[in-house]
Coordinates of C-alpha atoms in Angstrom, one line a residue:
X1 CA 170.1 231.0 -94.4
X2 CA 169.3 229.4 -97.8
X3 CA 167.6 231.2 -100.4
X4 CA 163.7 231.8 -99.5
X5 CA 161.7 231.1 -102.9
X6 CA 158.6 232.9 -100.5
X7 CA 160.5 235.9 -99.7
X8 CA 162.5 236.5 -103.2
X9 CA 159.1 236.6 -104.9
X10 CA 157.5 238.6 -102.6
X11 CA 158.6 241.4 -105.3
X12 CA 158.1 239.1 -108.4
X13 CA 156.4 242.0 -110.3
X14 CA 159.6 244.3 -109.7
X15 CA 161.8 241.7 -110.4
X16 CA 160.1 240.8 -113.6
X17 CA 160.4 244.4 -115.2
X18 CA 164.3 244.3 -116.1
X19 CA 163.5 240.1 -117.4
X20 CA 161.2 241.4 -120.0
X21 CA 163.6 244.0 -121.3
X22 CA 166.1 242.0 -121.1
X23 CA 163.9 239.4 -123.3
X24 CA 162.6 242.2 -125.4
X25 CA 166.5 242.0 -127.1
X26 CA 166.6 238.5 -128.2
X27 CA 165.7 237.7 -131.6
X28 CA 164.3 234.4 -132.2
X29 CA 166.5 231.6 -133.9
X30 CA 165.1 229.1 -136.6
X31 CA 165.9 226.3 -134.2
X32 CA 169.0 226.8 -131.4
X33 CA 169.7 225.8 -127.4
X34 CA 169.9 228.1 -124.6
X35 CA 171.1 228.2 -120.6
X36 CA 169.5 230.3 -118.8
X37 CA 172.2 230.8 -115.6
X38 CA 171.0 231.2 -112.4
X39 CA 167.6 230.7 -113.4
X40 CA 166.1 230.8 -109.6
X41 CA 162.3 229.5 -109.2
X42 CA 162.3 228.6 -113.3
X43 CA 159.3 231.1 -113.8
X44 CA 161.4 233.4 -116.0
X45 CA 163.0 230.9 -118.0
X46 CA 159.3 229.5 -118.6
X47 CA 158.4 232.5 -120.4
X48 CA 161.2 232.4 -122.3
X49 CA 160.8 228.9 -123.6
X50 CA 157.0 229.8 -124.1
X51 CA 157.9 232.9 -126.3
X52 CA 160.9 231.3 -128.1
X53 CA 159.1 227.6 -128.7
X54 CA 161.7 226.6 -131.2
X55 CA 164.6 226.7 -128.8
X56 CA 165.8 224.4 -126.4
X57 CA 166.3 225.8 -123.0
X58 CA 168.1 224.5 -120.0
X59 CA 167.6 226.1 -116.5
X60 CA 170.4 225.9 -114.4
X61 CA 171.1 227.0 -110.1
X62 CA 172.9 226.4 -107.7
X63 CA 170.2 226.7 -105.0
X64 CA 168.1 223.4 -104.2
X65 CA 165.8 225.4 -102.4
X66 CA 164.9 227.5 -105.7
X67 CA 165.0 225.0 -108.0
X68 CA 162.2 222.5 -106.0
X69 CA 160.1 225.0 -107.2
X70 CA 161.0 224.2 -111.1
X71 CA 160.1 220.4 -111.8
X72 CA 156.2 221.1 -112.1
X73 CA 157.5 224.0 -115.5
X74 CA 159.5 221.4 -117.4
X75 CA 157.9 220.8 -120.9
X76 CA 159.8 219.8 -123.9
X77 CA 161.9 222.4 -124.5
X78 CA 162.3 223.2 -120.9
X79 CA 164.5 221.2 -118.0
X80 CA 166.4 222.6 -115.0
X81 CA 169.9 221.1 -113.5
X82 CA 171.4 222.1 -110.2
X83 CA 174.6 223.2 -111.4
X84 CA 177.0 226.4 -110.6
X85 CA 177.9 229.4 -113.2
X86 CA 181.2 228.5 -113.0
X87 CA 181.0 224.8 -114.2
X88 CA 179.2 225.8 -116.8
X89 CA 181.7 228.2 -117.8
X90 CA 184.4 225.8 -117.3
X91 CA 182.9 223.1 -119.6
X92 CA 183.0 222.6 -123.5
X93 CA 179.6 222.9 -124.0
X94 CA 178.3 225.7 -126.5
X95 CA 175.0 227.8 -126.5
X96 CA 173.0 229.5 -129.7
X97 CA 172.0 232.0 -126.6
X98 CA 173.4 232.2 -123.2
X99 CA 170.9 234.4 -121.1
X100 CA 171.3 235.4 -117.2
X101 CA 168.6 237.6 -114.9
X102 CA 170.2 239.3 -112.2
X103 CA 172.2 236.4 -111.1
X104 CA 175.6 236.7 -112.4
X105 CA 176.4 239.7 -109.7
X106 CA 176.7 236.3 -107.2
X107 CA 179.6 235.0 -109.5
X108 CA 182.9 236.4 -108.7
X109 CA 185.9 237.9 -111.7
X110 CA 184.0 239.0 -114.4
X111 CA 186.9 239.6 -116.3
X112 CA 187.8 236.0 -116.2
X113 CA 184.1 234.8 -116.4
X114 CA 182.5 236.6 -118.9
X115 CA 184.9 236.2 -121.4
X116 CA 184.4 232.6 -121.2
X117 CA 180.7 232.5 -121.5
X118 CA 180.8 234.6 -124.5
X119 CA 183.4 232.0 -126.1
X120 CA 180.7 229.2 -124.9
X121 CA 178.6 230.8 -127.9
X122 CA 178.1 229.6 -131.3
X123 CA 178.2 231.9 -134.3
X124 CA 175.1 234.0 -134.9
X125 CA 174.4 233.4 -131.1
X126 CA 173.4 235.9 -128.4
X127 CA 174.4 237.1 -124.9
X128 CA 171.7 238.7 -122.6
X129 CA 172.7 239.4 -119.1
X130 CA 171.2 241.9 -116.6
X131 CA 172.9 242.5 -112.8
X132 CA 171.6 245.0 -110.5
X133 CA 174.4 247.6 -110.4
X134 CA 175.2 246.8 -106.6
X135 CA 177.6 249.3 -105.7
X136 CA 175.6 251.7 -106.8
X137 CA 172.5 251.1 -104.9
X138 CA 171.9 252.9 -101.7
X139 CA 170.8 249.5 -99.4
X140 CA 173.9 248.2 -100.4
X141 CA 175.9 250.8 -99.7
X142 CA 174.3 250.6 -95.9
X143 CA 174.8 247.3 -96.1
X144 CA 178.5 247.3 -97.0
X145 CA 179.0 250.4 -94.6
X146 CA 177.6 248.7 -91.6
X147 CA 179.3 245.8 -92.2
X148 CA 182.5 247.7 -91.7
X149 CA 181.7 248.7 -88.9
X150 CA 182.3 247.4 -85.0
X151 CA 180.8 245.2 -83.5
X152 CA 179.8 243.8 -86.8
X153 CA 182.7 243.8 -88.3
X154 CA 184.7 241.3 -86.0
X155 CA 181.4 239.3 -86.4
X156 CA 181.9 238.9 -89.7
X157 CA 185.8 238.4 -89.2
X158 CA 186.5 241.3 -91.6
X159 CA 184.5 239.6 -94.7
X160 CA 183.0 241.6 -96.9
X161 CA 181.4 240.8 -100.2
X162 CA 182.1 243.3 -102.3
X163 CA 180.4 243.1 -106.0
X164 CA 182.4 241.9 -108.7
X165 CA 179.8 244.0 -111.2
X166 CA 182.3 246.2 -113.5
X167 CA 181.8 249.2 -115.6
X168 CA 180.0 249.8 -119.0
X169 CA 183.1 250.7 -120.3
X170 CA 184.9 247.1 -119.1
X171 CA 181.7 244.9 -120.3
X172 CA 181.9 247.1 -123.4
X173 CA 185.5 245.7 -124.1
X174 CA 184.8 242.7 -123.5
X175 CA 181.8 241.6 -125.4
X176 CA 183.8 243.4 -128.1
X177 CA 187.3 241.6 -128.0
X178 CA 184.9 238.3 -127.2
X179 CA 183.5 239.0 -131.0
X180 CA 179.8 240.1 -130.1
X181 CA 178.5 242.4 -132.2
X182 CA 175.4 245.0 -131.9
X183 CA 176.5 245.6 -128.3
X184 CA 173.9 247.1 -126.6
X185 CA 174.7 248.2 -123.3
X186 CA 172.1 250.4 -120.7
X187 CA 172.1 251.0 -117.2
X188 CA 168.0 251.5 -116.2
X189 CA 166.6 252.8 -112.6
X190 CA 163.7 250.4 -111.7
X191 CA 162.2 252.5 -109.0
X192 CA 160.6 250.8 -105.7
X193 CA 158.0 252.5 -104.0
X194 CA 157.8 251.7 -100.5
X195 CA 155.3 252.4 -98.0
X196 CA 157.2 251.6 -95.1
X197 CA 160.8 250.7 -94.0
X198 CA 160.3 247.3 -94.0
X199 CA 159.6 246.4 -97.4
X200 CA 163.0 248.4 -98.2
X201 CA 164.4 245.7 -95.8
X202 CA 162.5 242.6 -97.5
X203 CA 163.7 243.5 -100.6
X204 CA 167.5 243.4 -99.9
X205 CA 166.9 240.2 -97.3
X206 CA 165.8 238.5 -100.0
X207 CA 168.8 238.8 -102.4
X208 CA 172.4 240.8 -101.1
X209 CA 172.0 240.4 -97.6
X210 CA 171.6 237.0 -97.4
X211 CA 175.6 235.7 -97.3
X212 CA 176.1 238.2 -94.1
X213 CA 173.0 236.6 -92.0
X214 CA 174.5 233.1 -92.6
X215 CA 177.7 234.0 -90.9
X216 CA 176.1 235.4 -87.9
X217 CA 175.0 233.6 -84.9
X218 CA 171.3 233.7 -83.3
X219 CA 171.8 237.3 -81.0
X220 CA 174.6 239.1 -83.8
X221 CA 171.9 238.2 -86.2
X222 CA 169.0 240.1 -84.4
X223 CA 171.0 242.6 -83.3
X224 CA 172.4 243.1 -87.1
X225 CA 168.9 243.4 -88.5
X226 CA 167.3 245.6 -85.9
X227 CA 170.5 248.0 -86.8
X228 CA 170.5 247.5 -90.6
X229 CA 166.3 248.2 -90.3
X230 CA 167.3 251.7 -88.2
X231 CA 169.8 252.8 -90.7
X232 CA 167.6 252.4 -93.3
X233 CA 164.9 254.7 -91.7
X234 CA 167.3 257.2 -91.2
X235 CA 168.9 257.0 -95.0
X236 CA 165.0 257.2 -96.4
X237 CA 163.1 259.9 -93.8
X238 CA 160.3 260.3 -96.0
X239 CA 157.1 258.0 -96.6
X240 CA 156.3 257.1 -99.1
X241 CA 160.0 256.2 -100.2
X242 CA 161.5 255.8 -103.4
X243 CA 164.7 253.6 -104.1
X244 CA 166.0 254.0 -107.3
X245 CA 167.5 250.5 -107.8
X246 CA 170.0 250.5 -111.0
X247 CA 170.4 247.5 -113.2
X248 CA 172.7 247.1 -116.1
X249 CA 171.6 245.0 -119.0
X250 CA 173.8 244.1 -121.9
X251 CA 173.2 242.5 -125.3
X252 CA 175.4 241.3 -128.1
X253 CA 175.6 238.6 -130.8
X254 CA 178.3 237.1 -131.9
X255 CA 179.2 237.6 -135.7

């Protein structure tokens, strides 16, 4: 089950709330280069390069799917690579602003990983990363919950995906001992208003849940969803629903 351009922008609007405040830290650079990790469909990183025309930016993900959506947004301070976090990490390349919307909670030891990506930044750069705070949210915690559970969870042969998001407190020591300064660090409810159950379920089958469909065959995977879709009923009785869906954003530039 590759990633679904269609589906993951079916809540563009909510997705696009946490991008702008995220955005809203950045200040603008006389003339610099920026990666824009996990950049999905490219919309977002458009904007960016729209609003900070001096700088270079370079889209990258590791989704073919999303990225087929990107060519028709290059300009000429705007390209997209298919390329992993982790490469990028791993390479001697270095940034005037490394930026990331709520893609780094698919990459796995933060503690390793950040670290590296803030060394990947020149001086007088910047680091702008929001994550939805997974463990936190109450679809994932169904999600994780019922995936511990039998018959599912010989289905899945015991995996789990649990989310390698950390605390304030850890990002906090880190973009400190990585040199950032004015650290700016918030964890924001977006709230979802849902009509009915099912757009509670589109939500999370557009991002988290995806990784547990592809390791289930054609009847688990029916039988998985009509579950899932039942739990979340019962978790949110009342319609209209709210889901207050956290996010962490952090800021910091390097002295």
């Amino acid at each position: 089950m590759p990633w679904d351009p269609e589906i993951y922008n079916k809540f563009k609007d909510l997705r696009n709330k946490p991008f702008y405040n995220l955005m809203d830290f950045i200040k603008e650079a006389e003339s610099s280069s920026a990666i824009d990790l996990g950049c999905g469909t490219g919309e977002q990183t458009a904007i960016l390069s729209k609003k900070f025309s001096k700088t270079n930016f370079i889209g990258i993900d590791s989704s073919v799917e999303m990225l087929a959506k990107s060519k028709s947004l290059e300009t000429e301070n705007l390209h997209f690579e298919l390329a992993n976090v982790e490469d990028i990490a791993g390479s001697d390349k270095k940034w005037d602003l490394v930026f990331s919307n709520a893609a780094l909670q698919w990459s796995d030891h933060h503690e390793v990983l950040f670290p590296k990506l803030i060394n990947s930044i020149h001086s007088k750069g910047q680091f702008a990363v929001q994550m939805p705070v997974q463990k936190e949210n109450s679809l994932n915690k169904i999600l994780y919950q019922l995936a511990d559970e039998e018959p599912f969870k010989t289905c899945f042969k015991g995996w789990r995906r649990d989310s390698p998001v950390l605390s304030m407190d850890q990002y906090a020591q880190i973009m400190f001992d990585g040199g950032l300064e004015d650290i700016q660090i918030m964890e924001k409810v977006y709230p979802i208003i849902a009509n009915n159950h099912e757009a509670l379920y589109d939500f999370i089958s557009g991002s988290a849940l995806i990784p547990y469909i592809e390791l289930l065959h054609e009847g688990e995977k029916e039988m998985f969803i009509n579950t899932f879709k039942k739990r979340i009923a019962l978790h949110f009785p009342k319609l209209p629903a709210i889901y207050a869906f956290k996010r962490i954003l952090l800021y910091g530039k390097k002295g």
